[in-house]
Coordinates of C-alpha atoms in Angstrom, one line a residue:
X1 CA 109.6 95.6 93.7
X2 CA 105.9 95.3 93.3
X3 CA 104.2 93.4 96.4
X4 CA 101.2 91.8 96.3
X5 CA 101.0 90.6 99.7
X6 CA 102.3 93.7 102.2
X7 CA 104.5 93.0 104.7
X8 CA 102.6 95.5 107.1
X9 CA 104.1 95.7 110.6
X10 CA 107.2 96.4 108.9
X11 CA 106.3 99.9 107.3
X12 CA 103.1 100.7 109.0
X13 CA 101.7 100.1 112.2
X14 CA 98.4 102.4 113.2
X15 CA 97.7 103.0 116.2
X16 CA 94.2 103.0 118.2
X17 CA 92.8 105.3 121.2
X18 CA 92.2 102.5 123.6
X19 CA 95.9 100.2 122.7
X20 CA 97.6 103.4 124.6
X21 CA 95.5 104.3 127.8
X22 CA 94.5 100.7 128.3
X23 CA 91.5 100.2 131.3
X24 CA 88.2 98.7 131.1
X25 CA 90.2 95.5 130.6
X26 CA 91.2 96.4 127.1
X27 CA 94.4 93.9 125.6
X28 CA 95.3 93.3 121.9
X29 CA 96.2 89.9 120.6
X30 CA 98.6 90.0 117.6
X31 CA 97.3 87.3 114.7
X32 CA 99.2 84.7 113.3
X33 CA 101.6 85.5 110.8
X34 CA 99.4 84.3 107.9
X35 CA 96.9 86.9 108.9
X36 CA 99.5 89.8 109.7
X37 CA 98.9 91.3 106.8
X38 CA 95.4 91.7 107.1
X39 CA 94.8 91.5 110.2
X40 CA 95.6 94.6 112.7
X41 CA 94.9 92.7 115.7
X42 CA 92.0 90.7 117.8
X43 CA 91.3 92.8 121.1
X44 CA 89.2 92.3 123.8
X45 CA 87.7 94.6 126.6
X46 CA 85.9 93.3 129.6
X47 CA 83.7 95.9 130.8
X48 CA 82.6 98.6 127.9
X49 CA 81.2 100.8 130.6
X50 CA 85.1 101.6 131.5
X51 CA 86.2 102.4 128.1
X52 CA 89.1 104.2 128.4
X53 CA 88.8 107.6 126.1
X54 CA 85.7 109.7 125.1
X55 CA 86.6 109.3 121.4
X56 CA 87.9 106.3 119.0
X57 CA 90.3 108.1 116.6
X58 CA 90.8 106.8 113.0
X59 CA 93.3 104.3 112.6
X60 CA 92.3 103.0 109.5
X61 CA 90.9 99.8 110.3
X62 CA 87.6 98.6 110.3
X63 CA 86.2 96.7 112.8
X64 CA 83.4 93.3 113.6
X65 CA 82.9 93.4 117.1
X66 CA 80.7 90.8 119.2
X67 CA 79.0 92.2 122.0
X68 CA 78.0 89.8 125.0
X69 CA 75.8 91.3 127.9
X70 CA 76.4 90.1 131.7
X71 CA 74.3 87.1 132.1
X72 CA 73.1 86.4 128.8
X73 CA 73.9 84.3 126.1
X74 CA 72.9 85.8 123.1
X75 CA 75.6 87.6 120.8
X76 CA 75.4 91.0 119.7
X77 CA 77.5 91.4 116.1
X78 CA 78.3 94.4 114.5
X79 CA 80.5 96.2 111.5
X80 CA 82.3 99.0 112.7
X81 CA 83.6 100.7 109.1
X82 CA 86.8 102.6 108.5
X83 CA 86.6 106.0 110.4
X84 CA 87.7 108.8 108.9
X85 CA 86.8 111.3 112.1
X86 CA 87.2 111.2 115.9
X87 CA 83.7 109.0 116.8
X88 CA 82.3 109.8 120.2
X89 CA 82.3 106.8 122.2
X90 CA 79.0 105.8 123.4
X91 CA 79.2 103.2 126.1
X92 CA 77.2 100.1 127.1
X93 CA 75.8 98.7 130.0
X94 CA 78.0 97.6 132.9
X95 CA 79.9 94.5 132.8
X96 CA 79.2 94.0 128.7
X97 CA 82.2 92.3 127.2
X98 CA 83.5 92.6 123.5
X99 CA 85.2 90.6 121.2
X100 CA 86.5 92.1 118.0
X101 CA 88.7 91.5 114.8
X102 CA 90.6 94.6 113.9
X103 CA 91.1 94.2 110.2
X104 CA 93.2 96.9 108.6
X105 CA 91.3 99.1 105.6
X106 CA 92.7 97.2 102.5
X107 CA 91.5 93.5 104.0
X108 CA 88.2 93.6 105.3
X109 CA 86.6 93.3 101.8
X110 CA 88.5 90.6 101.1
X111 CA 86.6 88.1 104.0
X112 CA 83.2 90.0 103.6
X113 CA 83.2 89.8 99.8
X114 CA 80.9 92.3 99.8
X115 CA 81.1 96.2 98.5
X116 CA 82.3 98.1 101.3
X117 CA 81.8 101.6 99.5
X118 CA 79.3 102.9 101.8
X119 CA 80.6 101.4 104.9
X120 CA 83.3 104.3 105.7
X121 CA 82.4 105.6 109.5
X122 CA 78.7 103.6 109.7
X123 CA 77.9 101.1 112.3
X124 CA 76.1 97.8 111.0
X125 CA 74.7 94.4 111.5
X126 CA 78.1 92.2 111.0
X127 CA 75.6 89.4 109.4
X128 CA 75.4 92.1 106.2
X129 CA 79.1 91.9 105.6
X130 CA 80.4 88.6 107.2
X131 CA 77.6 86.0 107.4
X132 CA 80.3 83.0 108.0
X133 CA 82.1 84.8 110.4
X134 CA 79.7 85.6 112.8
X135 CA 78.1 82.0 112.2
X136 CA 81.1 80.1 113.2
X137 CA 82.1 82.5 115.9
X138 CA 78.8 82.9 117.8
X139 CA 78.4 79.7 119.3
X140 CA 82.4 79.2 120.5
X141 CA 82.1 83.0 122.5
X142 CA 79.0 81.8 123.8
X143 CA 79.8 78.0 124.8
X144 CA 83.6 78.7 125.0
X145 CA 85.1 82.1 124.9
X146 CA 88.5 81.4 125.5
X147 CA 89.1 80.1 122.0
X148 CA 87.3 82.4 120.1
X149 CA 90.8 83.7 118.4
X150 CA 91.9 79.9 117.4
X151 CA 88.3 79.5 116.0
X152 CA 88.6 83.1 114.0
X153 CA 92.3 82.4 112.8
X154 CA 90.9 79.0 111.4
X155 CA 88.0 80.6 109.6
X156 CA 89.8 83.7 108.4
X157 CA 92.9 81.6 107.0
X158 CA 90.2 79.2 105.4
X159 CA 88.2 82.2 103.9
X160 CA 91.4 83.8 102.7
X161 CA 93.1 82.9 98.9
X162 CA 95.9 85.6 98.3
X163 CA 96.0 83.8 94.6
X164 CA 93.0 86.1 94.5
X165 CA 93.9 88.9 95.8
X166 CA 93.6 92.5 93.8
X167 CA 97.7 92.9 92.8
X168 CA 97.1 96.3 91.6
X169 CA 95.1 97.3 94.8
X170 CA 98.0 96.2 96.7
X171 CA 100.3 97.7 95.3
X172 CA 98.7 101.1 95.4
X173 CA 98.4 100.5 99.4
X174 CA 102.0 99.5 99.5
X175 CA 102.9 102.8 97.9
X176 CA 101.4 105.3 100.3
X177 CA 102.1 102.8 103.4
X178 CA 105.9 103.0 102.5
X179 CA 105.7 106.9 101.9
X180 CA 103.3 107.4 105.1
X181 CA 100.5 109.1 103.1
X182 CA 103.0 111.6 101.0
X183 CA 101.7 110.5 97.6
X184 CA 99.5 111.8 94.8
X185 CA 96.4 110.4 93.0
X186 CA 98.6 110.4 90.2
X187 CA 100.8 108.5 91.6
X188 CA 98.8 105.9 92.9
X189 CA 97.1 105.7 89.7
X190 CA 100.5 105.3 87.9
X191 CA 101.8 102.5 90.2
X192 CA 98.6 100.2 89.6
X193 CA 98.2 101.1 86.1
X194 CA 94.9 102.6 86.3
X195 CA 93.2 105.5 85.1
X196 CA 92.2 108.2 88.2
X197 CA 88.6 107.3 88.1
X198 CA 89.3 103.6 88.2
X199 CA 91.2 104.1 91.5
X200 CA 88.6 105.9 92.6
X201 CA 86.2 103.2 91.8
X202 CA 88.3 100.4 93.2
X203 CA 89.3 101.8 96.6
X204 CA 85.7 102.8 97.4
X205 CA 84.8 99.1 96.7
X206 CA 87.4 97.6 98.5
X207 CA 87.8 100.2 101.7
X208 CA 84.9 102.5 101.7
X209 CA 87.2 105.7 101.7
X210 CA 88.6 107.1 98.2
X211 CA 92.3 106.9 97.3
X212 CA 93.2 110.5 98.8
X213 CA 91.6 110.3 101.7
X214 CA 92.9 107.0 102.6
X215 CA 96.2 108.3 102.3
X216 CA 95.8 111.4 104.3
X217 CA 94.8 108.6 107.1
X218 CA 97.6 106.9 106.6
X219 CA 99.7 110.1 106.7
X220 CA 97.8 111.3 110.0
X221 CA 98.6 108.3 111.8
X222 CA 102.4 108.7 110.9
X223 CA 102.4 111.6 112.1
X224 CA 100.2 110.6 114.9
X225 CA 103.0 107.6 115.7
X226 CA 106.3 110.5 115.3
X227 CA 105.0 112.6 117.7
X228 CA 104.6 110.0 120.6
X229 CA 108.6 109.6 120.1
X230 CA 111.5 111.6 122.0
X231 CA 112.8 114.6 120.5
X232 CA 109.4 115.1 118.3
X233 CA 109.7 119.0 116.8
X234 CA 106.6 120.1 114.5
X235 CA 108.5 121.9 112.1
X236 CA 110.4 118.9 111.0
X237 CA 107.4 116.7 110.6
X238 CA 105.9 119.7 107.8
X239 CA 109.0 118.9 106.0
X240 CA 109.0 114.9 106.7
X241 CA 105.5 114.7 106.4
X242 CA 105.3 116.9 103.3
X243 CA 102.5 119.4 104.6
X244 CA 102.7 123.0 103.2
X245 CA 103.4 124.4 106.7
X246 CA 102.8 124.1 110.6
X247 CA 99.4 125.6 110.5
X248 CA 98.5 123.2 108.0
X249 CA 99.8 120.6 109.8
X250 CA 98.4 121.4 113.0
X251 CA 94.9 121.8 111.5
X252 CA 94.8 118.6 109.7
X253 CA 96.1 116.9 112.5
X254 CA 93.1 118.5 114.7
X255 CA 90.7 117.3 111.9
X256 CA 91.4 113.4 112.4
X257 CA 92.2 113.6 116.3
X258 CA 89.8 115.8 117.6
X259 CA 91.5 117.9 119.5
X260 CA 95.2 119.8 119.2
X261 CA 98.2 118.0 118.4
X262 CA 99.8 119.8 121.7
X263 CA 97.0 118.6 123.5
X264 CA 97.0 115.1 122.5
X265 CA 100.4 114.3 123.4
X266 CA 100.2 115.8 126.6
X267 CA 97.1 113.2 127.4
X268 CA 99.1 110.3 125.8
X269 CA 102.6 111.0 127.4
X270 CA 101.3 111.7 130.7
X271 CA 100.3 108.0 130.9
X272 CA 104.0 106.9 130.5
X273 CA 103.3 103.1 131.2
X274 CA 102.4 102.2 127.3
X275 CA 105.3 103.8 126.1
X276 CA 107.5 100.8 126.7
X277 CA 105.7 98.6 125.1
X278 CA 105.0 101.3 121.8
X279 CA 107.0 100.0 118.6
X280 CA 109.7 102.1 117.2
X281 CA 108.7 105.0 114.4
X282 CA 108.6 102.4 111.6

């Protein structure tokens, strides 16, 4: 069956660097279930300076982030588009907090309105892509940060109209979320009923990354996501994965991550303390 609204956190759950080595004060809040969706998570760090790793990995998401200094009042709001490389994190000043909506790569069009095609791995002004936003949520993290979620719920669920949502988009996202990346332009294309180029065309608009790309991110992170599991063997995730072999694998997975796949899961099991809180391989 066609879906036009995805029920995400059943088929696809990306993971970020920060949500599994925690520190600095970093905690995710899960959004209502009218926003689920859309809406990865709202997250919150309280000291910037203690970031937790050197590098944010792609988890297909795109970010707004509000930035507030120690002992100031003005807010700092910026765009954070989809990644499609490790980005070397550069840290701020001691004590500088951050607020941030973690909207996954399909939705954040939908509340900016605006073209989002050359937003993929660039750092902006949030006022250029989400002039309400930051309007209605500067002056509640200033005066009163402790309901700066409420407030964003009510002005995302406000801003939001799934009657006008792009069907055809969505169901080309449902498609590679439910196969985990292992799907073909063609496909895609087939599925919303659009020629290659208009695919092409539509998911640079609406997600700043081009239909293959965006699926080898969603594939990444699925493989990213099987290999934090028990009983995780590489030459069965070429085969479940559909990669043409382990060296393939291994080298894509470097790509995206930044560093080796062996590597990687060392770092992230040897802090055992997330792993009870991880959802199961979806």
């Amino acid at each position: 069956m066609k879906k036009s609204v995805l029920p995400v956190n059943h088929i696809y759950l990306p993971l970020a660097s920060a949500s599994l080595f925690g520190g600095g004060g970093y905690r995710e809040i899960s959004p209502c279930p009218e926003l689920a969706p859309f809406v990865r998570c709202f997250w919150e760090m309280d000291d910037f300076r203690e970031f937790p790793v050197p590098t944010i990995i792609p988890d297909t998401c795109a970010d707004v982030l509000f930035e507030r200094a120690p002992g100031e009042t003005d807010i700092r709001a910026s765009f954070c588009g989809v990644n499609d490389a490790p980005l070397f994190v550069q840290n701020a000043g001691k004590g500088v907090k951050l607020y941030a909506i973690r909207f996954y790569a399909w939705a954040a069009a939908i509340f900016s309105g605006e073209s989002l095609e050359n937003s993929a791995n660039a750092y902006r002004p949030a006022e250029e892509f989400f002039p309400g936003l930051v309007r209605g949520l500067t002056p509640v993290l200033r005066d009163t940060p402790s309901l700066w979620i409420p407030a964003a719920e009510g002005l995302l669920c406000q801003a939001l109209d799934t009657r006008s949502l792009n069907a055809r988009l969505m169901n080309s996202v449902y498609k590679v979320l439910e196969r985990r990346g292992r799907v073909f332009l063609e496909e895609m294309a087939s599925e919303s009923v659009w020629s290659g180029r208009q695919l092409q065309r539509v998911f640079l608009k609406e997600t700043g990354l081009s239909p293959k790309r965006f699926a080898q991110l969603v594939r990444y992170q699925s493989l990213w996501r099987a290999a934090l599991s028990p009983g995780f063997r590489v030459l069965d995730a070429v085969e479940r994965f559909g990669y043409t072999d382990q060296s393939h694998l291994l080298r894509e997975f470097k790509r995206f991550h930044g560093i080796p796949l062996t590597q990687a899961r060392r770092l992230a099991l040897g802090d055992v303390a997330f792993l009870q809180d991880l959802p199961p391989d979806l």
